[in-house]
């Protein structure tokens, strides 16, 4: 995945951010920290952290998209609101395992949101100066170069918005089972 991001330009960034949350399902996302540490040692910049962050916020957008389309369902609210809250602090497992895997189109929508935001990360030249924290706390390690703070916020709004919109667009094409 690192190779694709380094060699395929915006397509590699989109691919990485689009599939990164699938690694969370297997637990393999923990090994990415080693690549991030090596990037920081070699270049003093980490392009992976913002990609992981926007991948996560794409899943968050899918959760909120589901919540919006199922607002009258008390159980959906009870499940979605805490799952969304945890994503703001870089923890996607409640969103993925509690909501998005249950209704597979949500996982797909979240991956689409992450991919689109990942392409933006490439064009904005967004990097981090550390690793280990994402989404809201992640702004603390955002590289301020190239309007980094503003681009960090924009990238996350894109990931969230596209994940939410993709959920609403994809919903009619999938049968939901309770």
PDB file of C-alpha atoms in Angstrom:
ATOM      1  CA  UNK A   1       0.000   0.000   0.000  1.00  0.00           C
ATOM      2  CA  UNK A   2       2.843   2.388   0.731  1.00  0.00           C
ATOM      3  CA  UNK A   3       4.311   1.588  -2.695  1.00  0.00           C
ATOM      4  CA  UNK A   4       1.043   2.561  -4.397  1.00  0.00           C
ATOM      5  CA  UNK A   5       0.893   5.864  -2.535  1.00  0.00           C
ATOM      6  CA  UNK A   6       4.502   6.683  -3.398  1.00  0.00           C
ATOM      7  CA  UNK A   7       4.386   5.603  -7.057  1.00  0.00           C
ATOM      8  CA  UNK A   8       0.858   6.085  -8.377  1.00  0.00           C
ATOM      9  CA  UNK A   9       0.273   9.717  -7.443  1.00  0.00           C
ATOM     10  CA  UNK A  10      -3.260  10.694  -6.517  1.00  0.00           C
ATOM     11  CA  UNK A  11      -4.537   7.253  -7.582  1.00  0.00           C
ATOM     12  CA  UNK A  12      -2.212   5.627  -5.071  1.00  0.00           C
ATOM     13  CA  UNK A  13      -3.337   7.995  -2.338  1.00  0.00           C
ATOM     14  CA  UNK A  14      -6.989   7.340  -3.179  1.00  0.00           C
ATOM     15  CA  UNK A  15      -6.373   3.588  -3.226  1.00  0.00           C
ATOM     16  CA  UNK A  16      -4.581   3.647   0.123  1.00  0.00           C
ATOM     17  CA  UNK A  17      -7.256   5.770   1.824  1.00  0.00           C
ATOM     18  CA  UNK A  18     -10.012   3.782   0.136  1.00  0.00           C
ATOM     19  CA  UNK A  19      -8.923   0.401   1.471  1.00  0.00           C
ATOM     20  CA  UNK A  20      -7.076   1.294   4.673  1.00  0.00           C
ATOM     21  CA  UNK A  21     -10.101   0.761   6.896  1.00  0.00           C
ATOM     22  CA  UNK A  22     -10.424  -2.765   5.513  1.00  0.00           C
ATOM     23  CA  UNK A  23      -7.136  -3.484   7.287  1.00  0.00           C
ATOM     24  CA  UNK A  24      -8.809  -2.481  10.552  1.00  0.00           C
ATOM     25  CA  UNK A  25     -11.182  -5.421  10.136  1.00  0.00           C
ATOM     26  CA  UNK A  26      -8.208  -7.805  10.174  1.00  0.00           C
ATOM     27  CA  UNK A  27      -6.163  -5.907  12.749  1.00  0.00           C
ATOM     28  CA  UNK A  28      -3.309  -5.442  10.275  1.00  0.00           C
ATOM     29  CA  UNK A  29      -3.562  -1.661  10.479  1.00  0.00           C
ATOM     30  CA  UNK A  30      -1.190  -1.753  13.459  1.00  0.00           C
ATOM     31  CA  UNK A  31       1.774  -2.622  11.245  1.00  0.00           C
ATOM     32  CA  UNK A  32       1.422   0.651   9.341  1.00  0.00           C
ATOM     33  CA  UNK A  33       2.967   2.417  12.323  1.00  0.00           C
ATOM     34  CA  UNK A  34       6.347   0.901  11.430  1.00  0.00           C
ATOM     35  CA  UNK A  35       6.168   2.393   7.936  1.00  0.00           C
ATOM     36  CA  UNK A  36       5.168   5.748   9.424  1.00  0.00           C
ATOM     37  CA  UNK A  37       8.119   5.694  11.815  1.00  0.00           C
ATOM     38  CA  UNK A  38      10.475   4.926   8.933  1.00  0.00           C
ATOM     39  CA  UNK A  39       9.004   7.747   6.831  1.00  0.00           C
ATOM     40  CA  UNK A  40       9.532  10.181   9.685  1.00  0.00           C
ATOM     41  CA  UNK A  41      13.109   8.995  10.207  1.00  0.00           C
ATOM     42  CA  UNK A  42      13.916   9.270   6.495  1.00  0.00           C
ATOM     43  CA  UNK A  43      11.964  12.360   5.403  1.00  0.00           C
ATOM     44  CA  UNK A  44      10.721  14.108   8.580  1.00  0.00           C
ATOM     45  CA  UNK A  45       7.216  13.914   7.046  1.00  0.00           C
ATOM     46  CA  UNK A  46       4.469  11.308   7.195  1.00  0.00           C
ATOM     47  CA  UNK A  47       1.994  11.212   4.303  1.00  0.00           C
ATOM     48  CA  UNK A  48       0.335   8.048   5.649  1.00  0.00           C
ATOM     49  CA  UNK A  49      -1.213   9.601   8.762  1.00  0.00           C
ATOM     50  CA  UNK A  50      -3.540  11.999   6.921  1.00  0.00           C
ATOM     51  CA  UNK A  51      -4.570   9.149   4.613  1.00  0.00           C
ATOM     52  CA  UNK A  52      -5.497   6.933   7.539  1.00  0.00           C
ATOM     53  CA  UNK A  53      -7.339   9.830   9.126  1.00  0.00           C
ATOM     54  CA  UNK A  54      -9.494  10.594   6.087  1.00  0.00           C
ATOM     55  CA  UNK A  55     -10.150   6.870   5.601  1.00  0.00           C
ATOM     56  CA  UNK A  56     -11.517   6.791   9.129  1.00  0.00           C
ATOM     57  CA  UNK A  57     -13.660   9.899   8.699  1.00  0.00           C
ATOM     58  CA  UNK A  58     -15.164   8.395   5.535  1.00  0.00           C
ATOM     59  CA  UNK A  59     -16.495   5.546   7.672  1.00  0.00           C
ATOM     60  CA  UNK A  60     -17.807   8.165  10.081  1.00  0.00           C
ATOM     61  CA  UNK A  61     -19.727   9.837   7.270  1.00  0.00           C
ATOM     62  CA  UNK A  62     -21.298   6.501   6.372  1.00  0.00           C
ATOM     63  CA  UNK A  63     -22.459   6.040   9.977  1.00  0.00           C
ATOM     64  CA  UNK A  64     -24.091   9.465   9.989  1.00  0.00           C
ATOM     65  CA  UNK A  65     -25.617   8.795   6.566  1.00  0.00           C
ATOM     66  CA  UNK A  66     -27.195   5.659   7.998  1.00  0.00           C
ATOM     67  CA  UNK A  67     -28.371   7.581  11.055  1.00  0.00           C
ATOM     68  CA  UNK A  68     -30.008  10.257   8.902  1.00  0.00           C
ATOM     69  CA  UNK A  69     -31.857   7.667   6.817  1.00  0.00           C
ATOM     70  CA  UNK A  70     -32.973   5.760   9.941  1.00  0.00           C
ATOM     71  CA  UNK A  71     -33.536   8.604  12.417  1.00  0.00           C
ATOM     72  CA  UNK A  72     -36.884   7.271  13.646  1.00  0.00           C
ATOM     73  CA  UNK A  73     -35.253   3.978  14.675  1.00  0.00           C
ATOM     74  CA  UNK A  74     -34.226   4.346  18.331  1.00  0.00           C
ATOM     75  CA  UNK A  75     -31.826   1.411  18.096  1.00  0.00           C
ATOM     76  CA  UNK A  76     -30.048   3.049  15.139  1.00  0.00           C
ATOM     77  CA  UNK A  77     -29.575   6.253  17.128  1.00  0.00           C
ATOM     78  CA  UNK A  78     -28.269   4.321  20.136  1.00  0.00           C
ATOM     79  CA  UNK A  79     -25.765   2.519  17.938  1.00  0.00           C
ATOM     80  CA  UNK A  80     -24.728   5.290  15.555  1.00  0.00           C
ATOM     81  CA  UNK A  81     -24.183   8.221  17.894  1.00  0.00           C
ATOM     82  CA  UNK A  82     -21.506   6.589  20.095  1.00  0.00           C
ATOM     83  CA  UNK A  83     -19.919   4.964  17.039  1.00  0.00           C
ATOM     84  CA  UNK A  84     -19.665   8.375  15.397  1.00  0.00           C
ATOM     85  CA  UNK A  85     -18.271   9.972  18.556  1.00  0.00           C
ATOM     86  CA  UNK A  86     -15.462   7.426  18.779  1.00  0.00           C
ATOM     87  CA  UNK A  87     -14.428   8.074  15.171  1.00  0.00           C
ATOM     88  CA  UNK A  88     -13.766  11.708  16.028  1.00  0.00           C
ATOM     89  CA  UNK A  89     -10.958  10.484  18.273  1.00  0.00           C
ATOM     90  CA  UNK A  90      -9.480   8.023  15.793  1.00  0.00           C
ATOM     91  CA  UNK A  91     -11.280   4.850  16.848  1.00  0.00           C
ATOM     92  CA  UNK A  92     -13.183   3.311  13.955  1.00  0.00           C
ATOM     93  CA  UNK A  93     -13.868  -0.175  15.286  1.00  0.00           C
ATOM     94  CA  UNK A  94     -17.279   0.663  16.823  1.00  0.00           C
ATOM     95  CA  UNK A  95     -18.376   2.230  13.532  1.00  0.00           C
ATOM     96  CA  UNK A  96     -17.034  -0.612  11.406  1.00  0.00           C
ATOM     97  CA  UNK A  97     -18.071  -3.578  13.528  1.00  0.00           C
ATOM     98  CA  UNK A  98     -21.185  -2.048  15.067  1.00  0.00           C
ATOM     99  CA  UNK A  99     -22.749  -0.447  12.016  1.00  0.00           C
ATOM    100  CA  UNK A 100     -20.882  -0.518   8.703  1.00  0.00           C
ATOM    101  CA  UNK A 101     -20.158  -4.236   8.401  1.00  0.00           C
ATOM    102  CA  UNK A 102     -23.724  -5.061   9.347  1.00  0.00           C
ATOM    103  CA  UNK A 103     -24.931  -3.165   6.282  1.00  0.00           C
ATOM    104  CA  UNK A 104     -22.140  -3.709   3.771  1.00  0.00           C
ATOM    105  CA  UNK A 105     -23.031  -0.763   1.569  1.00  0.00           C
ATOM    106  CA  UNK A 106     -22.050   1.505   4.460  1.00  0.00           C
ATOM    107  CA  UNK A 107     -18.551   0.063   4.446  1.00  0.00           C
ATOM    108  CA  UNK A 108     -18.356   0.650   0.695  1.00  0.00           C
ATOM    109  CA  UNK A 109     -19.670   4.205   1.073  1.00  0.00           C
ATOM    110  CA  UNK A 110     -17.112   4.941   3.780  1.00  0.00           C
ATOM    111  CA  UNK A 111     -14.321   3.584   1.573  1.00  0.00           C
ATOM    112  CA  UNK A 112     -15.483   5.835  -1.271  1.00  0.00           C
ATOM    113  CA  UNK A 113     -15.390   8.827   1.071  1.00  0.00           C
ATOM    114  CA  UNK A 114     -11.882   7.903   2.197  1.00  0.00           C
ATOM    115  CA  UNK A 115     -10.697   7.454  -1.390  1.00  0.00           C
ATOM    116  CA  UNK A 116     -11.962  10.843  -2.575  1.00  0.00           C
ATOM    117  CA  UNK A 117     -10.447  12.573   0.450  1.00  0.00           C
ATOM    118  CA  UNK A 118      -7.220  10.624  -0.086  1.00  0.00           C
ATOM    119  CA  UNK A 119      -6.915  12.124  -3.571  1.00  0.00           C
ATOM    120  CA  UNK A 120      -7.390  15.566  -2.012  1.00  0.00           C
ATOM    121  CA  UNK A 121      -4.597  14.807   0.478  1.00  0.00           C
ATOM    122  CA  UNK A 122      -2.290  14.204  -2.492  1.00  0.00           C
ATOM    123  CA  UNK A 123      -3.167  17.436  -4.282  1.00  0.00           C
ATOM    124  CA  UNK A 124      -2.975  19.447  -1.042  1.00  0.00           C
ATOM    125  CA  UNK A 125       0.449  17.913  -0.237  1.00  0.00           C
ATOM    126  CA  UNK A 126      -0.840  17.226   3.260  1.00  0.00           C
ATOM    127  CA  UNK A 127       1.535  15.458   5.641  1.00  0.00           C
ATOM    128  CA  UNK A 128       1.984  14.955   9.365  1.00  0.00           C
ATOM    129  CA  UNK A 129       4.971  15.515  11.633  1.00  0.00           C
ATOM    130  CA  UNK A 130       4.208  12.474  13.767  1.00  0.00           C
ATOM    131  CA  UNK A 131       1.990   9.429  13.920  1.00  0.00           C
ATOM    132  CA  UNK A 132      -0.426   7.629  16.178  1.00  0.00           C
ATOM    133  CA  UNK A 133      -3.290  10.082  16.314  1.00  0.00           C
ATOM    134  CA  UNK A 134      -5.963  10.894  13.756  1.00  0.00           C
ATOM    135  CA  UNK A 135      -9.079  12.972  13.089  1.00  0.00           C
ATOM    136  CA  UNK A 136      -9.661  15.672  15.758  1.00  0.00           C
ATOM    137  CA  UNK A 137      -6.504  15.055  17.853  1.00  0.00           C
ATOM    138  CA  UNK A 138      -4.585  14.475  14.613  1.00  0.00           C
ATOM    139  CA  UNK A 139      -4.579  18.166  13.810  1.00  0.00           C
ATOM    140  CA  UNK A 140      -1.936  18.513  16.540  1.00  0.00           C
ATOM    141  CA  UNK A 141       0.610  16.629  14.397  1.00  0.00           C
ATOM    142  CA  UNK A 142      -0.473  18.085  11.063  1.00  0.00           C
ATOM    143  CA  UNK A 143       2.360  19.704   9.107  1.00  0.00           C
ATOM    144  CA  UNK A 144       1.446  23.400   8.793  1.00  0.00           C
ATOM    145  CA  UNK A 145       3.273  23.693   5.441  1.00  0.00           C
ATOM    146  CA  UNK A 146       1.093  24.249   2.350  1.00  0.00           C
ATOM    147  CA  UNK A 147      -1.823  25.540   4.476  1.00  0.00           C
ATOM    148  CA  UNK A 148      -1.732  22.220   6.314  1.00  0.00           C
ATOM    149  CA  UNK A 149      -4.262  22.976   9.024  1.00  0.00           C
ATOM    150  CA  UNK A 150      -6.845  24.293   6.604  1.00  0.00           C
ATOM    151  CA  UNK A 151      -6.255  21.426   4.173  1.00  0.00           C
ATOM    152  CA  UNK A 152      -6.504  18.925   7.026  1.00  0.00           C
ATOM    153  CA  UNK A 153      -9.963  20.254   7.869  1.00  0.00           C
ATOM    154  CA  UNK A 154     -11.031  20.370   4.207  1.00  0.00           C
ATOM    155  CA  UNK A 155      -9.817  16.811   3.586  1.00  0.00           C
ATOM    156  CA  UNK A 156     -11.842  15.573   6.553  1.00  0.00           C
ATOM    157  CA  UNK A 157     -14.946  17.446   5.467  1.00  0.00           C
ATOM    158  CA  UNK A 158     -14.588  15.874   2.009  1.00  0.00           C
ATOM    159  CA  UNK A 159     -14.177  12.364   3.437  1.00  0.00           C
ATOM    160  CA  UNK A 160     -17.097  12.805   5.798  1.00  0.00           C
ATOM    161  CA  UNK A 161     -19.360  14.435   3.213  1.00  0.00           C
ATOM    162  CA  UNK A 162     -18.639  11.934   0.458  1.00  0.00           C
ATOM    163  CA  UNK A 163     -19.071   9.006   2.867  1.00  0.00           C
ATOM    164  CA  UNK A 164     -22.422  10.413   3.970  1.00  0.00           C
ATOM    165  CA  UNK A 165     -23.586  11.185   0.410  1.00  0.00           C
ATOM    166  CA  UNK A 166     -22.455   7.793  -0.902  1.00  0.00           C
ATOM    167  CA  UNK A 167     -24.471   6.115   1.850  1.00  0.00           C
ATOM    168  CA  UNK A 168     -27.621   7.956   0.856  1.00  0.00           C
ATOM    169  CA  UNK A 169     -27.008   7.296  -2.858  1.00  0.00           C
ATOM    170  CA  UNK A 170     -26.230   3.576  -2.395  1.00  0.00           C
ATOM    171  CA  UNK A 171     -29.032   2.830   0.083  1.00  0.00           C
ATOM    172  CA  UNK A 172     -31.775   2.146  -2.512  1.00  0.00           C
ATOM    173  CA  UNK A 173     -29.603  -0.475  -4.213  1.00  0.00           C
ATOM    174  CA  UNK A 174     -29.143  -2.665  -1.127  1.00  0.00           C
ATOM    175  CA  UNK A 175     -31.664  -4.654   0.832  1.00  0.00           C
ATOM    176  CA  UNK A 176     -31.220  -4.147   4.555  1.00  0.00           C
ATOM    177  CA  UNK A 177     -31.835  -7.063   6.868  1.00  0.00           C
ATOM    178  CA  UNK A 178     -32.469  -6.423  10.522  1.00  0.00           C
TER     179      UNK A 178
END
